[in-house]
Structures are given as C-alpha cells and as structure tokens.
Short mmCIF file of C-alpha atoms and ligand atoms in Angstrom, two decimals:
data_model
loop_
_atom_site.label_atom_id
_atom_site.label_comp_id
_atom_site.label_asym_id
_atom_site.label_seq_id
_atom_site.Cartn_x
_atom_site.Cartn_y
_atom_site.Cartn_z
CA MET A 1 107.82 52.02 -154.59
CA THR A 2 109.24 51.95 -158.27
CA GLN A 3 111.17 48.61 -157.34
CA ILE A 4 110.47 45.66 -160.08
CA SER A 5 109.45 42.50 -158.42
CA GLN A 6 111.12 39.51 -159.34
CA LYS A 7 107.61 37.49 -157.97
CA PRO A 8 104.87 39.77 -158.51
CA PHE A 9 101.90 37.68 -158.27
CA LEU A 10 103.40 36.39 -154.70
CA ASP A 11 104.35 40.05 -153.75
CA VAL A 12 100.91 41.12 -154.21
CA LEU A 13 99.64 38.59 -152.37
CA SER A 14 101.87 39.23 -149.33
CA GLY A 15 100.82 42.85 -149.31
CA HIS A 16 102.40 44.43 -152.03
CA ARG A 17 101.25 46.30 -155.22
CA GLN A 18 103.13 46.55 -157.94
CA ASN A 19 103.21 48.86 -160.66
CA VAL A 20 102.33 46.70 -163.48
CA PRO A 21 99.69 44.32 -161.90
CA PRO A 22 100.78 40.30 -162.52
CA VAL A 23 98.20 38.50 -164.66
CA TRP A 24 96.80 35.41 -165.66
CA MET A 25 93.63 33.60 -166.83
CA MET A 26 91.39 31.63 -165.40
CA ARG A 27 90.82 28.01 -167.88
CA GLN A 28 94.34 29.45 -169.26
CA ALA A 29 94.70 26.04 -170.32
CA GLY A 30 92.06 25.30 -172.64
CA ARG A 31 90.44 24.96 -176.26
CA TYR A 32 91.20 28.46 -177.38
CA LEU A 33 94.63 26.68 -177.78
CA PRO A 34 95.17 24.74 -180.87
CA GLU A 35 98.12 22.57 -178.97
CA TYR A 36 95.84 21.97 -176.15
CA ARG A 37 92.87 20.50 -178.39
CA GLU A 38 96.04 18.46 -179.91
CA LEU A 39 97.15 16.92 -176.92
CA ARG A 40 93.77 16.78 -175.40
CA ALA A 41 92.97 14.52 -178.71
CA LYS A 42 95.94 12.40 -177.93
CA ALA A 43 94.90 11.81 -174.26
CA GLY A 44 91.65 10.23 -175.31
CA GLY A 45 89.12 11.62 -172.58
CA PHE A 46 89.61 14.50 -170.53
CA LEU A 47 89.86 12.30 -167.44
CA ASP A 48 92.73 10.66 -168.93
CA LEU A 49 94.45 14.31 -170.05
CA CYS A 50 93.92 15.04 -165.87
CA PHE A 51 95.39 11.74 -164.70
CA THR A 52 98.26 11.69 -167.52
CA PRO A 53 101.17 13.60 -165.62
CA GLU A 54 102.83 13.93 -168.58
CA TYR A 55 99.92 15.30 -170.50
CA ALA A 56 98.73 17.80 -167.42
CA ALA A 57 102.16 18.88 -167.27
CA GLU A 58 102.44 20.09 -170.64
CA VAL A 59 98.95 21.55 -170.71
CA THR A 60 99.76 23.41 -167.87
CA LEU A 61 102.90 24.83 -169.67
CA GLN A 62 101.36 25.73 -172.53
CA PRO A 63 99.80 29.13 -172.12
CA ILE A 64 103.29 29.93 -170.02
CA ARG A 65 105.49 29.50 -173.10
CA ARG A 66 102.64 31.22 -175.38
CA PHE A 67 101.97 34.44 -173.30
CA ASN A 68 104.12 34.30 -170.21
CA PHE A 69 101.78 34.80 -167.68
CA ASP A 70 102.83 35.58 -164.05
CA ALA A 71 101.23 32.23 -162.80
CA ALA A 72 100.72 29.01 -164.28
CA ILE A 73 97.57 27.07 -162.81
CA ILE A 74 97.92 23.39 -162.15
CA PHE A 75 95.49 21.26 -165.40
CA SER A 76 92.97 19.43 -163.62
CA ASP A 77 89.08 19.95 -162.60
CA ILE A 78 87.40 20.27 -159.43
CA LEU A 79 85.57 17.29 -160.23
CA VAL A 80 88.19 14.77 -159.25
CA ILE A 81 87.63 15.01 -155.40
CA PRO A 82 83.96 13.19 -156.17
CA TYR A 83 85.90 11.14 -158.52
CA ALA A 84 88.33 10.41 -155.02
CA LEU A 85 85.07 9.66 -153.40
CA GLY A 86 84.13 6.61 -155.40
CA ARG A 87 81.51 8.82 -157.18
CA SER A 88 81.37 8.51 -160.96
CA VAL A 89 82.33 10.75 -163.06
CA ARG A 90 82.50 11.17 -166.82
CA PHE A 91 82.75 14.47 -169.12
CA GLU A 92 81.03 14.27 -172.10
CA ALA A 93 82.22 15.95 -175.21
CA GLY A 94 80.39 19.01 -175.74
CA GLU A 95 77.97 18.60 -172.60
CA GLY A 96 80.13 19.03 -169.51
CA PRO A 97 80.49 16.93 -166.67
CA ARG A 98 77.92 13.84 -165.85
CA LEU A 99 78.13 12.40 -162.09
CA ASP A 100 75.52 9.56 -160.70
CA PRO A 101 73.16 11.99 -159.02
CA LEU A 102 73.16 11.64 -154.89
CA ASP A 103 70.23 11.74 -153.26
CA THR A 104 69.16 12.04 -149.83
CA GLU A 105 69.14 8.74 -149.04
CA GLN A 106 72.27 7.81 -150.62
CA VAL A 107 73.92 10.20 -148.30
CA THR A 108 74.38 7.90 -145.43
CA SER A 109 76.71 5.79 -147.59
CA LEU A 110 78.56 8.64 -149.04
CA ALA A 111 82.40 7.47 -148.46
CA THR A 112 84.02 9.83 -145.80
CA GLN A 113 87.42 9.42 -147.22
CA ALA A 114 88.86 9.95 -150.69
CA ASP A 115 91.22 7.54 -151.95
CA PHE A 116 94.13 9.78 -152.48
CA SER A 117 96.06 7.40 -154.72
CA LYS A 118 93.92 8.20 -157.44
CA LEU A 119 95.06 11.68 -157.19
CA GLU A 120 98.63 10.93 -156.83
CA PRO A 121 99.36 11.83 -160.68
CA VAL A 122 97.84 15.28 -159.87
CA TYR A 123 100.82 15.52 -157.36
CA GLU A 124 103.46 14.02 -159.94
CA ALA A 125 102.12 16.93 -162.25
CA LEU A 126 102.59 19.30 -159.91
CA ARG A 127 106.13 18.19 -158.97
CA ARG A 128 106.82 18.14 -162.97
CA VAL A 129 105.55 21.67 -163.34
CA ARG A 130 107.24 22.89 -160.68
CA ARG A 131 110.26 21.86 -161.72
CA GLU A 132 110.29 22.81 -165.39
CA LEU A 133 108.37 26.21 -164.22
CA ASP A 134 110.46 29.86 -164.27
CA PRO A 135 111.05 30.00 -160.43
CA ASN A 136 109.47 33.48 -160.35
CA ILE A 137 106.69 32.21 -161.68
CA ALA A 138 103.66 30.77 -158.92
CA LEU A 139 102.46 27.88 -159.44
CA ILE A 140 98.30 28.16 -158.02
CA GLY A 141 97.04 24.77 -157.07
CA PHE A 142 92.89 24.23 -156.35
CA CYS A 143 89.92 23.25 -155.44
CA GLY A 144 86.41 23.33 -155.59
CA ALA A 145 84.84 24.81 -152.62
CA PRO A 146 82.31 22.52 -151.07
CA TRP A 147 78.96 24.29 -152.16
CA THR A 148 79.96 24.11 -155.84
CA VAL A 149 81.05 20.72 -156.03
CA ALA A 150 78.13 19.33 -154.12
CA THR A 151 75.95 21.31 -156.81
CA TYR A 152 77.32 18.88 -159.56
CA MET A 153 77.43 15.76 -156.99
CA VAL A 154 73.37 16.44 -156.16
CA ALA A 155 72.51 17.19 -159.48
CA GLY A 156 74.87 14.95 -161.43
CA GLN A 157 75.72 17.93 -164.07
CA GLY A 158 75.22 21.46 -164.31
CA THR A 159 72.07 23.16 -163.94
CA PRO A 160 71.17 26.84 -164.55
CA ASP A 161 70.40 27.98 -160.96
CA GLN A 162 71.79 24.53 -159.37
CA ALA A 163 67.76 23.81 -157.84
CA PRO A 164 68.64 20.08 -157.14
CA ALA A 165 71.09 21.51 -154.33
CA ARG A 166 69.45 24.18 -153.16
CA MET A 167 66.40 22.07 -152.53
CA MET A 168 68.26 19.04 -150.74
CA ALA A 169 69.34 22.23 -148.39
CA TYR A 170 66.10 23.20 -147.76
CA ARG A 171 64.73 20.15 -147.38
CA HIS A 172 66.98 17.89 -145.87
CA PRO A 173 70.19 20.54 -144.15
CA GLU A 174 71.38 17.40 -142.06
CA ALA A 175 72.12 15.34 -145.10
CA PHE A 176 73.08 18.07 -146.93
CA SER A 177 75.74 18.90 -144.31
CA LYS A 178 77.12 15.95 -144.64
CA ILE A 179 78.29 15.91 -148.13
CA ILE A 180 79.27 19.48 -147.25
CA ASP A 181 81.17 18.15 -143.97
CA VAL A 182 83.11 15.13 -146.03
CA LEU A 183 84.05 17.91 -149.07
CA VAL A 184 85.51 20.30 -146.26
CA GLU A 185 87.78 17.81 -145.01
CA ASN A 186 89.12 16.24 -148.13
CA SER A 187 89.74 19.64 -149.76
CA ILE A 188 91.84 20.05 -146.87
CA GLN A 189 93.83 17.25 -147.61
CA TYR A 190 93.80 17.54 -151.51
CA LEU A 191 94.95 21.31 -150.45
CA LEU A 192 97.93 20.48 -148.35
CA GLY A 193 99.26 17.72 -150.68
CA GLN A 194 99.32 20.13 -153.62
CA LEU A 195 101.42 22.46 -151.74
CA LYS A 196 103.44 19.55 -150.94
CA ALA A 197 103.73 18.46 -154.49
CA GLY A 198 105.02 22.00 -155.48
CA ALA A 199 101.87 24.70 -155.30
CA ASP A 200 103.13 28.16 -154.05
CA VAL A 201 99.56 29.45 -154.13
CA LEU A 202 95.85 27.68 -153.60
CA GLN A 203 92.35 28.58 -155.26
CA ILE A 204 89.10 27.96 -153.86
CA PHE A 205 86.15 28.21 -156.82
CA ASP A 206 83.09 28.83 -155.81
CA THR A 207 81.49 29.10 -159.24
CA TRP A 208 77.63 28.63 -157.94
CA ALA A 209 78.01 31.04 -154.65
CA GLY A 210 75.86 33.38 -156.42
CA VAL A 211 72.94 31.55 -156.33
CA LEU A 212 72.61 31.46 -152.39
CA PRO A 213 70.36 33.82 -150.96
CA PRO A 214 72.41 35.70 -147.74
CA ARG A 215 71.57 33.46 -145.23
CA GLU A 216 72.51 30.03 -146.86
CA PHE A 217 75.29 31.86 -148.93
CA GLN A 218 76.68 32.57 -145.00
CA ARG A 219 76.06 28.48 -144.10
CA TRP A 220 76.97 27.23 -147.72
CA SER A 221 79.60 29.22 -149.19
CA ILE A 222 81.37 31.64 -146.28
CA GLU A 223 81.25 28.78 -143.28
CA PRO A 224 83.29 25.92 -145.51
CA ALA A 225 85.83 27.90 -147.21
CA LYS A 226 87.11 29.37 -143.10
CA ARG A 227 86.93 25.89 -142.30
CA ILE A 228 88.93 24.99 -145.49
CA VAL A 229 91.50 27.85 -144.91
CA ALA A 230 91.95 27.44 -141.24
CA GLY A 231 92.06 23.40 -141.98
CA VAL A 232 95.18 24.42 -144.42
CA ARG A 233 96.41 27.04 -142.31
CA ALA A 234 96.80 24.81 -139.26
CA GLN A 235 99.61 22.35 -140.84
CA ALA A 236 100.81 25.35 -143.15
CA PRO A 237 100.36 28.75 -141.28
CA ASP A 238 101.75 30.53 -144.32
CA ALA A 239 99.48 29.14 -147.31
CA LYS A 240 98.75 31.50 -149.56
CA ILE A 241 94.53 31.28 -150.48
CA ILE A 242 92.41 32.99 -153.03
CA GLY A 243 88.84 32.73 -152.85
CA PHE A 244 86.53 32.92 -155.98
CA PRO A 245 82.85 33.05 -154.52
CA ARG A 246 81.64 33.96 -158.22
CA GLY A 247 78.39 36.45 -157.94
CA ALA A 248 78.77 36.94 -154.74
CA GLY A 249 78.29 40.88 -155.19
CA ALA A 250 77.50 42.56 -151.62
CA MET A 251 78.50 39.81 -149.47
CA LEU A 252 82.40 40.07 -150.73
CA PRO A 253 83.03 41.94 -147.35
CA ALA A 254 81.46 39.34 -145.31
CA TYR A 255 82.94 36.63 -147.29
CA VAL A 256 86.73 38.02 -146.71
CA GLU A 257 86.23 38.86 -143.37
CA ALA A 258 85.36 35.67 -142.05
CA THR A 259 87.72 33.32 -144.47
CA ALA A 260 90.90 34.99 -143.84
CA VAL A 261 91.88 34.68 -147.49
CA ASN A 262 94.57 36.86 -148.73
CA ALA A 263 93.00 37.56 -152.07
CA VAL A 264 89.43 37.26 -153.61
CA SER A 265 88.64 36.42 -157.59
CA ILE A 266 86.00 39.04 -158.74
CA ASP A 267 83.64 38.24 -161.46
CA TRP A 268 82.91 41.10 -163.96
CA ALA A 269 79.78 42.28 -162.33
CA ALA A 270 81.21 43.42 -159.42
CA GLU A 271 80.46 47.09 -158.03
CA PRO A 272 84.19 49.15 -157.85
CA SER A 273 83.41 51.11 -154.92
CA LEU A 274 82.42 48.30 -153.04
CA ILE A 275 85.61 46.67 -154.15
CA ARG A 276 87.76 49.16 -153.71
CA GLU A 277 86.30 50.15 -150.05
CA ARG A 278 85.42 47.38 -148.27
CA VAL A 279 87.40 44.25 -149.76
CA GLN A 280 90.82 45.77 -151.35
CA ASN A 281 91.16 47.75 -148.69
CA ARG A 282 91.65 44.26 -146.31
CA VAL A 283 92.98 41.74 -149.38
CA ALA A 284 94.03 41.80 -152.77
CA VAL A 285 91.63 41.75 -155.85
CA GLN A 286 91.87 39.75 -158.80
CA GLY A 287 89.75 40.05 -162.06
CA ASN A 288 87.53 41.17 -163.42
CA LEU A 289 87.50 41.36 -167.12
CA ASP A 290 84.71 40.18 -168.84
CA PRO A 291 85.27 36.97 -170.98
CA LEU A 292 82.61 38.04 -173.74
CA ALA A 293 84.77 41.78 -174.02
CA LEU A 294 87.90 39.27 -174.37
CA ILE A 295 86.21 37.61 -177.09
CA ALA A 296 85.02 40.86 -179.04
CA GLY A 297 88.26 42.49 -179.44
CA GLY A 298 88.87 45.71 -180.77
CA ALA A 299 87.98 49.05 -178.84
CA ALA A 300 85.88 47.21 -176.55
CA LEU A 301 88.11 45.14 -175.56
CA ASP A 302 90.94 47.92 -174.68
CA ARG A 303 87.87 49.91 -172.98
CA ALA A 304 87.24 47.14 -170.27
CA VAL A 305 90.84 46.34 -170.07
CA ASP A 306 91.33 50.45 -169.03
CA ASP A 307 88.44 50.01 -166.94
CA VAL A 308 89.68 47.11 -164.68
CA LEU A 309 92.74 49.07 -164.79
CA ALA A 310 91.56 52.42 -163.70
CA ASN A 311 89.08 50.65 -160.86
CA TYR A 312 91.38 48.61 -159.09
CA ALA A 313 95.29 48.76 -159.95
CA SER A 314 95.97 51.52 -157.77
CA GLY A 315 95.40 48.86 -154.82
CA ARG A 316 96.72 45.15 -154.95
CA LEU A 317 95.43 43.84 -157.89
CA ILE A 318 96.37 40.61 -160.19
CA PHE A 319 94.69 41.20 -163.44
CA ASN A 320 92.22 38.33 -164.55
CA LEU A 321 89.22 37.70 -166.17
CA GLY A 322 85.40 37.77 -164.24
CA HIS A 323 85.31 33.88 -165.22
CA GLY A 324 87.34 31.17 -167.16
CA ILE A 325 88.36 31.98 -170.67
CA GLN A 326 85.77 30.79 -173.52
CA PRO A 327 87.15 28.49 -176.71
CA GLU A 328 85.89 30.82 -179.12
CA THR A 329 88.39 33.25 -177.80
CA PRO A 330 90.96 34.42 -180.34
CA ILE A 331 94.50 34.23 -179.39
CA ALA A 332 95.28 37.58 -180.93
CA HIS A 333 92.80 38.90 -178.49
CA VAL A 334 95.10 37.56 -175.30
CA GLU A 335 97.84 39.31 -176.57
CA GLN A 336 95.89 42.74 -177.20
CA MET A 337 94.86 42.26 -173.68
CA LEU A 338 97.97 41.53 -172.23
CA LYS A 339 100.16 44.16 -174.15
CA ARG A 340 97.68 46.70 -172.71
CA VAL A 341 97.91 45.32 -169.22
CA ARG A 342 101.60 44.96 -169.54
CA GLY A 343 101.72 48.19 -170.46
CA TYR A 344 99.67 50.04 -167.78
CA LYS A 345 101.54 53.13 -166.17
CA GLY A 346 100.13 53.22 -162.60
O1 LIG B 401 92.20 27.13 -165.22
C1 LIG B 401 92.81 26.21 -165.44
O2 LIG B 401 93.46 26.44 -166.84
C2 LIG B 401 92.96 24.78 -164.95
C3 LIG B 401 91.95 23.98 -165.16
C4 LIG B 401 90.53 24.13 -164.56
C5 LIG B 401 89.81 23.26 -165.47
N1 LIG B 401 88.18 23.15 -164.55
C6 LIG B 401 89.78 22.63 -166.74
C7 LIG B 401 88.64 22.00 -167.79
C8 LIG B 401 89.86 24.48 -163.48
C9 LIG B 401 90.27 25.33 -162.83
C10 LIG B 401 88.85 24.14 -163.69
C11 LIG B 401 87.54 24.11 -162.62
C12 LIG B 401 86.60 24.02 -162.84
N2 LIG B 401 86.12 22.78 -163.34
C13 LIG B 401 85.19 24.56 -162.07
C14 LIG B 401 85.44 25.82 -161.45
C15 LIG B 401 86.03 27.26 -162.35
C16 LIG B 401 84.76 27.52 -162.98
O3 LIG B 401 85.29 27.61 -164.30
O4 LIG B 401 83.77 27.77 -163.00
C17 LIG B 401 84.24 24.25 -162.59
C18 LIG B 401 82.58 24.43 -162.33
C19 LIG B 401 84.37 22.66 -162.84
C20 LIG B 401 83.62 21.61 -163.61
C21 LIG B 401 83.80 21.32 -165.07
N3 LIG B 401 84.67 21.24 -165.82
C22 LIG B 401 82.38 21.79 -166.21
C23 LIG B 401 81.61 22.82 -165.89
C24 LIG B 401 83.11 21.50 -167.20
C25 LIG B 401 82.75 21.22 -168.72
C26 LIG B 401 82.34 23.00 -168.95
C27 LIG B 401 83.84 23.25 -169.73
O5 LIG B 401 83.90 24.23 -169.80
O6 LIG B 401 83.77 22.44 -170.77
C28 LIG B 401 84.58 21.16 -167.31
C29 LIG B 401 85.50 20.17 -168.34
C30 LIG B 401 86.52 21.23 -168.18
N4 LIG B 401 87.64 21.51 -167.21
C31 LIG B 401 87.45 21.62 -169.38
C32 LIG B 401 88.51 22.21 -169.26
C33 LIG B 401 89.53 22.63 -169.78
C34 LIG B 401 86.87 21.41 -170.61
C35 LIG B 401 87.33 20.02 -171.25
C36 LIG B 401 87.80 19.53 -172.42
O7 LIG B 401 88.87 20.04 -172.68
O8 LIG B 401 86.86 18.95 -173.24
#
C-alpha cells in the first residue's frame, strides 16, 4: 500500500505497516533540550515538574514542537506509583532516584491501594496535552513494570544488577510476590486512568528484565505484564499496549506470546533474525538505535540508522532508540537521524 496514513503510529499498532516508519524517542523530553533544563530549574524538584500539570504538559510538548515526532509520551516517571503507595521517593540532582529501602519485614505493612489523588496532576497533564496536541500525533501513557519498580523499592536506588530484589525473590518469594501483586493491581488502575485522561497508547517499561534468569523472567516479568494487559483490556478491550522488557533477548518470543501486547520495544543488542522471524511476525517492533550512536553522530550514526531500517522496516516498525536518549546528545544528531528515517524509501 502506498497510501500515506494520517495516524502512522496507531496504524502500525493496529497491524498496518507504514512505508516510512513513525518515529519518537524514549526520554524525548529531557536534559538534552535547553528548553527542558530551563523549565526544570524553574520547577525546583523533579517531582514538582512531574506534578505541576502546566509544566508537565509543556515539557511533554517541547520535543514535538522541535522535531514533530509521531508520538508524545506524557512527562512523568515510573516511580510515581511507589510515591502514591506512600513510599518516600526523592530525586537527588545527578544521582538518580532515592527511596526508603523496603525489606522483607516491611512488606506486610506495605499499602495495597495507592492514593490516586496524588496522581491526579498526571491525569490533568494528559488532558492538557491531548487538547493541545495535533490529533494525528499519538499520546503515550506509561507505567513501570512491577519487576523494575520493585527493584527500586527494595534497593532504595538503582543498582548495577538489581541484586537486592533478585535476592529477596529467591529467599522470600511470598513477600516478593506481595510487592509484585500490589504493583500489578495499582498499575492497572493507573493505566486505565491514563486512558480515560486521553492517552491513546500505553507502554510498560521493564528496564531491568534482562537481569533475570529464564525461570525468574517468566515469573517476575512475563506473568505480571500479562496480568496488567489482561486487567486493562478487561475494562478497555481495544487498549493498545507496548511492552519493553529490556535485555530480554531470546525470551522475547515468549514474552510476546504470553502477554498479548501489541508491540515490543527492543534494545540495541537484539538479534535481527530472531526478531524478524519470531517477534515481528506477530507484533509490531519498536526500536532500536543505540543511544551512543546518536551521541557519536556522523557516518556511524547514518550506518546505525540504516541498519535499523534494513533490519526491520520491511515489517511493522516504530523507529525509536534501544533505550532512553542521554543528556549529552547533540540536538543536531537527532535532526540528522530524523532526516534519514523520514527519507527512507522502502
Ligand atoms: O520518555 C519520556 O520523555 C517521558 C518521561 C520519562 C521519565 N522517566 C522522565 C525522567 C519516562 C518514560 C521515565 C521512565 C523511567 N524512569 C524508567 C524506565 C525507562 C528507562 O529509561 O529505563 C526508569 C528506570 C525510571 C527511573 C528513573 N527516573 C531513573 C533511574 C532516573 C535517573 C536517571 C536519569 O536519567 O537521571 C529518573 C529521573 C528522570 N526521569 C529524569 C527524566 C527526564 C531525569 C531527571 C532530571 O531532569 O533531573
């Protein structure tokens, strides 16, 4: 088909390949943009930025104005769920998130129901963005996957291989399951709230899925994602959902089959023939430019963009990075990438 779609992003998710793949970037609102840094400084703390609807909406729209991406992602964070569960969540400048660590004994006193009034500003930001955004540009809502959110809740911060959460899952699987169950139930409610507030698509970020051995991956990444997808679709049967089990590698076909997501986001280490033959034949694929190639620029960037297109653009592709854009990325390189993707003749 040579017809040019008005809503290329949603069409890919509904099963229709586009000649020029729709494109957006994970973490597209962020520190590589001077206009973000300016508003971030004005807002004070990171959570103040997330929870001031006027600011969160503005930051969401900044990369759209600059680059005309095919999708906007609401500006928030995966750790707003622990925050709404009453955990202490802070973002220290230059250090990443800090939470009060959750040990096995404390799990019994973990709140089961989030205080969703604390997340009302996120819904309000979604409504504002939807009003201002071109109707043909998709608006993405999101949550963290239970495993990834649990890794931060247990350790209290990011760690290189999520040893604290992995250890709790081995030693105290019942306690760990309780954390996961609480996150599954509240994530379903949160995602449904985002749909109601105007999100067209939902993404589940499982950034730390790749540290799990296959059996644990099945239990802590696949099963919870499956329950979230089913729980959302029980009330919103047509909900479009993208999964991002980063680092899942050869477990991706199992993830796709079990969870019934409409698309998976793949990291830059994904193996193209496995993806084409066992993943892209079932669902749309989103990815997977190495964010470091985007920093490098020049011929290396052109080559890396061409590889993604050559590997995946013959099927259903949403062009994206393999993980979030990094703060030191030059804006000119983002422009170079977009020009090449949009000039694709497939
Ligand atoms: O993609 C977007 O533009 C939407 C906004 C978004 C943020 N975080 C804003 C943010 C999204 C989708 C996230 C998801 C998120 N948050 C994930 C999963 C995706 C991924 O990138 O792996 C994770 C693991 C988190 C937790 C988190 N939040 C960490 C580890 C950090 C610190 C690391 C860093 O990049 O500084 C954050 C802070 C954060 N979340 C920033 C932004 C723009 C930087 C904060 C700042 O401006 O100081």
